[in-house]
CSV table of C-alpha atoms in Angstrom, one decimal:
chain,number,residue,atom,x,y,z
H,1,UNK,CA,35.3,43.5,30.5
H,2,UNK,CA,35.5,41.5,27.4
H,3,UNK,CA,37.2,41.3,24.1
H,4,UNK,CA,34.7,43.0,22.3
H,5,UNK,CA,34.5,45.8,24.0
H,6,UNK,CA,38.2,46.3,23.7
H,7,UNK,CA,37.6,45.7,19.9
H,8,UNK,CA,34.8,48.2,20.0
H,9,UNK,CA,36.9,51.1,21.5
H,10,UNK,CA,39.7,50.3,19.2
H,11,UNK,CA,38.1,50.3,16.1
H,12,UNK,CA,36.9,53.9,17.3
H,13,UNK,CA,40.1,54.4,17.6
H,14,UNK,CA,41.2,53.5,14.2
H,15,UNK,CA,38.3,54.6,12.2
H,16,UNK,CA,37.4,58.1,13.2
H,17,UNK,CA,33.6,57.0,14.4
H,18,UNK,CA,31.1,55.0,15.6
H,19,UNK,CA,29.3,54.5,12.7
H,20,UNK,CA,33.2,53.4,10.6
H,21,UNK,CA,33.9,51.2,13.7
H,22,UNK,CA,31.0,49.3,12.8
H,23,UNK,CA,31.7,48.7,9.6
H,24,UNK,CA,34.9,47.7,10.1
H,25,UNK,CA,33.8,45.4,12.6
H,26,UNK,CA,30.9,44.1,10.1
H,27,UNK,CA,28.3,44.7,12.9
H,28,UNK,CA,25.4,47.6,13.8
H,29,UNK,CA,26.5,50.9,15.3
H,30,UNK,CA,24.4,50.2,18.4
H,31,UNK,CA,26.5,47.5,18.7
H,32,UNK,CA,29.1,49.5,19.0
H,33,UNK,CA,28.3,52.1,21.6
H,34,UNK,CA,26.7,49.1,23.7
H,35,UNK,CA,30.2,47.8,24.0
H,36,UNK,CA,31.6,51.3,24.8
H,37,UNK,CA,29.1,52.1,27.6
H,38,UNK,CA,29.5,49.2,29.1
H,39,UNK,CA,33.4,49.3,29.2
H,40,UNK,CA,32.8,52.7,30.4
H,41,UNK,CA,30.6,51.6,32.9
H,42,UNK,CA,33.2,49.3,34.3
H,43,UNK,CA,35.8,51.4,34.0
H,44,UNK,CA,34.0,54.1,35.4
H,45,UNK,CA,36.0,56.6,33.2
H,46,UNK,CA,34.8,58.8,30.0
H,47,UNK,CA,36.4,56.9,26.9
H,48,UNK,CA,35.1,58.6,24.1
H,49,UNK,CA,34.5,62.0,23.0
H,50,UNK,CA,30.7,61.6,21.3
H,51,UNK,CA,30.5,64.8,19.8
H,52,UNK,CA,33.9,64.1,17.8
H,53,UNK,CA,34.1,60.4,17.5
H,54,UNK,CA,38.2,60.9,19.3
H,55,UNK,CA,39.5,59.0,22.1
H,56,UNK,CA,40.3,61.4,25.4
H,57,UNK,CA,43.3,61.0,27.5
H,58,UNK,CA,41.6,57.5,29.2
H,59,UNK,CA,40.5,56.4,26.3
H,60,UNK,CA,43.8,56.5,24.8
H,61,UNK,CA,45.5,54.7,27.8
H,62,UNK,CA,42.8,51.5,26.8
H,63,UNK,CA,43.8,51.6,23.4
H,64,UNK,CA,47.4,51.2,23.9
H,65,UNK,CA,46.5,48.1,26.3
H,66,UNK,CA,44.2,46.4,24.5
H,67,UNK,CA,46.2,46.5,21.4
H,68,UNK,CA,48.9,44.9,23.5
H,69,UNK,CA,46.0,42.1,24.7
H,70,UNK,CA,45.2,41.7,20.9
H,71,UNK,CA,48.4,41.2,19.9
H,72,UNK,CA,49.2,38.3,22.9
H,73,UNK,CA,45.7,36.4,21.7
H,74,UNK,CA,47.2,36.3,17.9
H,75,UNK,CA,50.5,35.2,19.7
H,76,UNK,CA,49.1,32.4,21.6
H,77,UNK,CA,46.3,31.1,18.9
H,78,UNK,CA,49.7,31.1,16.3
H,79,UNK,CA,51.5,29.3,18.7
H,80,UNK,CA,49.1,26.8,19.5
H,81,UNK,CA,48.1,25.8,15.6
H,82,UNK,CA,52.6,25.7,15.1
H,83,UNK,CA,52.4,23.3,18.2
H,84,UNK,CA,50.0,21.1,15.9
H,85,UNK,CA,51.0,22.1,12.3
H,86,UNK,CA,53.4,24.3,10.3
H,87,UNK,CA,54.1,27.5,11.6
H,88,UNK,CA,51.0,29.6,10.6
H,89,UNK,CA,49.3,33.2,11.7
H,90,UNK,CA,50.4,36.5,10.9
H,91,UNK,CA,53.6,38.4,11.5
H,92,UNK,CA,53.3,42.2,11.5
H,93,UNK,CA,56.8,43.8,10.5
H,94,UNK,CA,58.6,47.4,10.2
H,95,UNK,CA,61.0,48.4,7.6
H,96,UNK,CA,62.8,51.6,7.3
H,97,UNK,CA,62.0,52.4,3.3
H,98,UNK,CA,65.9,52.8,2.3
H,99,UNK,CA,66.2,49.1,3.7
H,100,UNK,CA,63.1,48.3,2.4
H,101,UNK,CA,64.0,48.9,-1.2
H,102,UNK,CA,66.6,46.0,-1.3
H,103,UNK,CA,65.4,43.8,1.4
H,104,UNK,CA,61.9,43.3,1.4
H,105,UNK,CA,61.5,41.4,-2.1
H,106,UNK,CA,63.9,38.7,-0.4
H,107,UNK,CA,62.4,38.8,2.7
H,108,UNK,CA,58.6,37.5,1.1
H,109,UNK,CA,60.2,35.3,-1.3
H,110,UNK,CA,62.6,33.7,1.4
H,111,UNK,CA,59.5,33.4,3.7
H,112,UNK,CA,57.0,32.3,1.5
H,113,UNK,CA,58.9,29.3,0.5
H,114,UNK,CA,59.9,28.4,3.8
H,115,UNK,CA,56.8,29.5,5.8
H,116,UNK,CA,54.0,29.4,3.6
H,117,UNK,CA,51.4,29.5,5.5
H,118,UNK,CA,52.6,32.7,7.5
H,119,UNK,CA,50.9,36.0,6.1
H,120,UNK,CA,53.1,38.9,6.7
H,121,UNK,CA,51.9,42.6,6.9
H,122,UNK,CA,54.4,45.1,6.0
H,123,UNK,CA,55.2,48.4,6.9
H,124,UNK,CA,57.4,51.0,5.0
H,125,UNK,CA,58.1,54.1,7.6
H,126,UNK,CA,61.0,55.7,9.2
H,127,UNK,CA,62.4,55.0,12.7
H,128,UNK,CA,60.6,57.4,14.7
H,129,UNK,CA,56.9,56.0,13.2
H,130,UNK,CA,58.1,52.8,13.3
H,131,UNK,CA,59.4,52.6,17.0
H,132,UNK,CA,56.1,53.2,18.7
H,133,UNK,CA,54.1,51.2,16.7
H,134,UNK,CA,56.3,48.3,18.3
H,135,UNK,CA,56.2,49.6,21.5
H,136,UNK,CA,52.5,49.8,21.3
H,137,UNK,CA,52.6,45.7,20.2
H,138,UNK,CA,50.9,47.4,16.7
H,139,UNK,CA,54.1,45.7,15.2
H,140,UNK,CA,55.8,42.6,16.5
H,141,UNK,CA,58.9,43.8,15.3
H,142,UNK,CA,61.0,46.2,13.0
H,143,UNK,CA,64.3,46.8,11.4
H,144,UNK,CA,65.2,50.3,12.0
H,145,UNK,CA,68.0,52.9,12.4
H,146,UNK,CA,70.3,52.1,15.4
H,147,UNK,CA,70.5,53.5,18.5
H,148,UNK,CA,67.0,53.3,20.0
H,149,UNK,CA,67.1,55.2,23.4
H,150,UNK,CA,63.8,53.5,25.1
H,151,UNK,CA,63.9,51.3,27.8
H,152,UNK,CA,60.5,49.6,26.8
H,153,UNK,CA,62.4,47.6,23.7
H,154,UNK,CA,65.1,45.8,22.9
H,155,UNK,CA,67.2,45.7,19.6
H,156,UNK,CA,70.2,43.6,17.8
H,157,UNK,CA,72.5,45.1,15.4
H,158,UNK,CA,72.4,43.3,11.7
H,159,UNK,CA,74.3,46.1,9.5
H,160,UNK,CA,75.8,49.3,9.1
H,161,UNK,CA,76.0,51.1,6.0
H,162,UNK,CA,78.5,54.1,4.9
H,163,UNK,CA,77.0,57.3,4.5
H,164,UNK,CA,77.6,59.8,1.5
H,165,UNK,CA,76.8,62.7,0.0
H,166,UNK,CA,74.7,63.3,-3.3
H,167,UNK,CA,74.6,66.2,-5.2
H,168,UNK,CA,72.9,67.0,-8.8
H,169,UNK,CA,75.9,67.1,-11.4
H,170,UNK,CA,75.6,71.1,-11.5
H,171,UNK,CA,75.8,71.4,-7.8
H,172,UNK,CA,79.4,72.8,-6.9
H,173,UNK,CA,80.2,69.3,-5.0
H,174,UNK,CA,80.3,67.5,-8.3
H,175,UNK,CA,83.3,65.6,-9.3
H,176,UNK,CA,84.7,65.7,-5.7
H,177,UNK,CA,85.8,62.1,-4.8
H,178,UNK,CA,86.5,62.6,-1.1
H,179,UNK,CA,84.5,64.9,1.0
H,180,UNK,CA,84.1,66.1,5.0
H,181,UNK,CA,81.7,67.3,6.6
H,182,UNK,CA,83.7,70.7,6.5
H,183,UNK,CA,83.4,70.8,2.9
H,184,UNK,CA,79.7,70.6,3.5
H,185,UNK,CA,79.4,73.6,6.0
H,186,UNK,CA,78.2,76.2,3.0
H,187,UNK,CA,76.0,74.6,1.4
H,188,UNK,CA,72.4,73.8,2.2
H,189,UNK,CA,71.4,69.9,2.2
H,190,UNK,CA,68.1,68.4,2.4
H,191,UNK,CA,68.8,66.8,5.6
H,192,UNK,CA,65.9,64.6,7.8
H,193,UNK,CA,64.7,66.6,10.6
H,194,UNK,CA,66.2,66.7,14.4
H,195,UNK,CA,65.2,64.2,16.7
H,196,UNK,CA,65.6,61.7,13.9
H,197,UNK,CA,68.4,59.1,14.3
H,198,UNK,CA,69.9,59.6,11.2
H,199,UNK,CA,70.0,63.2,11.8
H,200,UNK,CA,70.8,63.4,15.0
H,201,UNK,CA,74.0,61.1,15.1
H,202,UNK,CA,75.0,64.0,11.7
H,203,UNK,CA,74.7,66.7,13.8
H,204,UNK,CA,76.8,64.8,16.5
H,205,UNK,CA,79.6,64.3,14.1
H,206,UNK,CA,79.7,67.8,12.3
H,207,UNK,CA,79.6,69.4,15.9
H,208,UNK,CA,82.9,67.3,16.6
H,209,UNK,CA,84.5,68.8,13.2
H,210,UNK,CA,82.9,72.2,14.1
H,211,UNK,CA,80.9,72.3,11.5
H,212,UNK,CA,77.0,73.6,11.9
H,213,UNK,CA,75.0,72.4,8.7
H,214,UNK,CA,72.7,74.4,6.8
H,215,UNK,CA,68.8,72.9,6.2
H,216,UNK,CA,67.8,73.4,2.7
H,217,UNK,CA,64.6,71.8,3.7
H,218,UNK,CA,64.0,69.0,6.6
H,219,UNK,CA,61.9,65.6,5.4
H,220,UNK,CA,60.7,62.9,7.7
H,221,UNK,CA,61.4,59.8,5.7
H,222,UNK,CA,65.1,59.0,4.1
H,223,UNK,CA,63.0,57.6,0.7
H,224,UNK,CA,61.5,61.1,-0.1
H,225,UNK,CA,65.3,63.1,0.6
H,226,UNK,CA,66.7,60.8,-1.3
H,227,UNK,CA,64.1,61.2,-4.4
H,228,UNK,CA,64.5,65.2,-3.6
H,229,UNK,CA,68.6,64.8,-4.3
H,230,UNK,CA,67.7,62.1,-7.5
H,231,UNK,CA,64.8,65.3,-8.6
H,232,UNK,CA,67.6,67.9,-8.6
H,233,UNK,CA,66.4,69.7,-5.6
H,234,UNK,CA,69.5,69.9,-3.6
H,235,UNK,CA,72.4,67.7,-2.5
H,236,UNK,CA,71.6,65.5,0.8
H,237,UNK,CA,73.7,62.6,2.6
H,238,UNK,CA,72.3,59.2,2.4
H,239,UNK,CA,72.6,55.9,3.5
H,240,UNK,CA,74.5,53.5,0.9
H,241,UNK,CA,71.4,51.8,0.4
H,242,UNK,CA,69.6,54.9,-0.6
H,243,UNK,CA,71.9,55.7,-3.6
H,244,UNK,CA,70.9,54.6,-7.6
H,245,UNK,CA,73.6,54.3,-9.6
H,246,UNK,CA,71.1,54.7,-12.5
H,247,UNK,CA,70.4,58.1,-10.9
H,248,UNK,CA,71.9,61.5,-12.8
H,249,UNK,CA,73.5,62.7,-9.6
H,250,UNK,CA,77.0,62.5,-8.5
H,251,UNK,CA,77.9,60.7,-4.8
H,252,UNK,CA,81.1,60.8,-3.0
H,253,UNK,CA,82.3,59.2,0.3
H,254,UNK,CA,82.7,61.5,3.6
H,255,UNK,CA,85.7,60.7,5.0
H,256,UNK,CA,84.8,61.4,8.5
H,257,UNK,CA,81.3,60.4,9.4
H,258,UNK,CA,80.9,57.0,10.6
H,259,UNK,CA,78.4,54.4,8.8
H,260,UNK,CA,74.8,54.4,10.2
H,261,UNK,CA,73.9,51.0,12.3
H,262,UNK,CA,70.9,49.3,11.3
H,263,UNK,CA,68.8,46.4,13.4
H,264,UNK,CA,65.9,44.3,14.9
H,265,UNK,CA,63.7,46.1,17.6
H,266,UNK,CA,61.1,44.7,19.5
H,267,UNK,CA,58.9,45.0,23.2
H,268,UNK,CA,61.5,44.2,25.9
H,269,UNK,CA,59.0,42.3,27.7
H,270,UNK,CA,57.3,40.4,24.8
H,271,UNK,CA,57.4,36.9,23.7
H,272,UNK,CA,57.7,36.6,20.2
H,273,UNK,CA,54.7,34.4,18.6
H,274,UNK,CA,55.9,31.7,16.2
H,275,UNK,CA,55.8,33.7,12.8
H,276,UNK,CA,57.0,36.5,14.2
H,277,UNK,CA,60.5,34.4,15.3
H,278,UNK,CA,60.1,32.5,12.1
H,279,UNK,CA,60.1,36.0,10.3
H,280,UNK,CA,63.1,37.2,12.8
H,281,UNK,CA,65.5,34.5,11.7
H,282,UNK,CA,64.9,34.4,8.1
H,283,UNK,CA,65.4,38.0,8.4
H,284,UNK,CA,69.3,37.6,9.7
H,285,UNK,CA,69.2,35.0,7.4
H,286,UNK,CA,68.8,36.8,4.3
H,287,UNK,CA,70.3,39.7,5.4
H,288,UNK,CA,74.0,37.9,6.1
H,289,UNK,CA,74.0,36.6,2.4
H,290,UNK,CA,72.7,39.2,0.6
H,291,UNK,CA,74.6,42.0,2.7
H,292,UNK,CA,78.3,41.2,0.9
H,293,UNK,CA,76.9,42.1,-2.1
H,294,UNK,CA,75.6,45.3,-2.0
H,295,UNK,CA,78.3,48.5,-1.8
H,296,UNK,CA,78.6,50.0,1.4
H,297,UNK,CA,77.1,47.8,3.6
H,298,UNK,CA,78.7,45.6,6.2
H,299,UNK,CA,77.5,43.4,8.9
H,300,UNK,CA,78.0,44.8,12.0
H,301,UNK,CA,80.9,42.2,13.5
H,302,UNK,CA,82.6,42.9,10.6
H,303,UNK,CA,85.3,45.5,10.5
């Protein structure tokens, strides 16, 4: 077994086809299958599906290794040229989009002056795509909701943020200062779907006030519910950081849901390259400066 066969099979994997793989890879197709066949050979196991160009169950068991092999040989070849020289390679990082809005700009400029030579590659999802793309090593880390319930990573609190409801100004909500979740229970909110952190720890707190809410519709991805409320679609409850004040809808604080935690996660079991901690601490960093001045948000020590 050898790297390129592992770099064949991915690239399968992430291009749909033999014939894209090899493109990507800037070689021949028969290239391509030669490194496949013989990793199937080895492995003595069906990888590919030929008639459809997918991965089959095996095949999808490689992948995940082998992007965790990749992502150790970037790890060590960054480490070794930091050893020598400034702290150089690439850092591949996760950012929920409501956190993304606010924090990424700083994030580049603050790294680019102190680690110029470190070439970041971001990516603007929610929690649940984010967290196994970092289990996967796909990304080397990621700031998402908080809790994560999976043994395979780690995370560290940075922030938690108050949560409140938005409502167009004709909606029936408007003008109400101070809401609860009980003042919620008739009317239907754009709300993220279960199994969603966000949406989940919701639900927890309305069931403790006895209150059931009602789905006007149920979108992966706090960005789009948020542009939904800011449309005139419906009301929703978003994160502080969510919120435009420029925005011709009306906000107003809930009273009795608690703020939504935001942090770091990363592979329990992984050793961070050099860009990726150089990326982590300018991260906390900027976020304990910049956090005091932005409305609703708090660091998490904080009362």
């Amino acid at each position: 077994m050898d790297l390129r066969q592992l770099a064949a099979l991915t690239a399968v994997a992430d291009h749909g086809s033999f014939s894209a793989a090899a493109r990507a890879l800037h070689t021949v197709q028969s290239n391509v299958s030669t490194h496949i066949a013989r990793l199937e050979k080895e492995l003595r196991a069906s990888l590919v599906d030929r008639a459809t160009g997918t991965l089959t169950e095996v095949g999808e068991i490689v992948v995940a290794r082998a992007r965790i092999v990749q992502a150790e040989l970037d790890a060590l070849a960054a480490d070794v040229a930091s050893a020598f020289d400034e702290i150089s390679g690439t850092v591949r990082f996760g950012i929920i989009s409501t956190t993304g809005r606010w924090l990424a700009p700083l994030l580049l400029e603050t790294m680019d002056a102190a680690h110029p030579n470190v070439r970041m590659v971001l990516v603007d999802a929610s929690t649940t795509s984010l967290l196994p793309q970092v289990a996967s090593g796909a990304l080397d880390l990621a700031l998402v909701n908080l809790p994560v319930d999976d043994p395979d990573l780690v995370t560290e609190p940075l922030f938690d943020e108050d949560r409140m409801l938005v409502c167009p100004r004709d909606h029936p909500l408007h003008g109400r200062e101070h809401l609860t979740l009980g003042d919620l229970a008739e009317f239907p909110l754009i709300l993220e779907p279960p199994g969603t952190s966000f949406r989940d720890e919701l639900d927890i707190e309305a069931a403790r006030a006895g209150v059931t809410l009602q789905p006007l519709a149920e979108v992966d991805g706090m960005r789009l519910v948020a542009s939904l409320t800011f449309e005139g679609v419906g009301p929703s409850v978003l994160p502080a950081s969510a919120f435009r004040p420029d925005a011709a809808v009306w906000s107003a604080s809930l009273e009795d849901v608690a703020p939504r935690s935001a942090g770091i996660v990363q592979r329990r079991r992984a050793i961070l390259s050099a860009p990726a901690r150089a990326l982590r601490e300018v991260l906390v960093r900027v976020v304990r400066s910049e956090i005091g001045r932005l409305p609703g948000l708090h660091l998490t020590h904080e009362p």
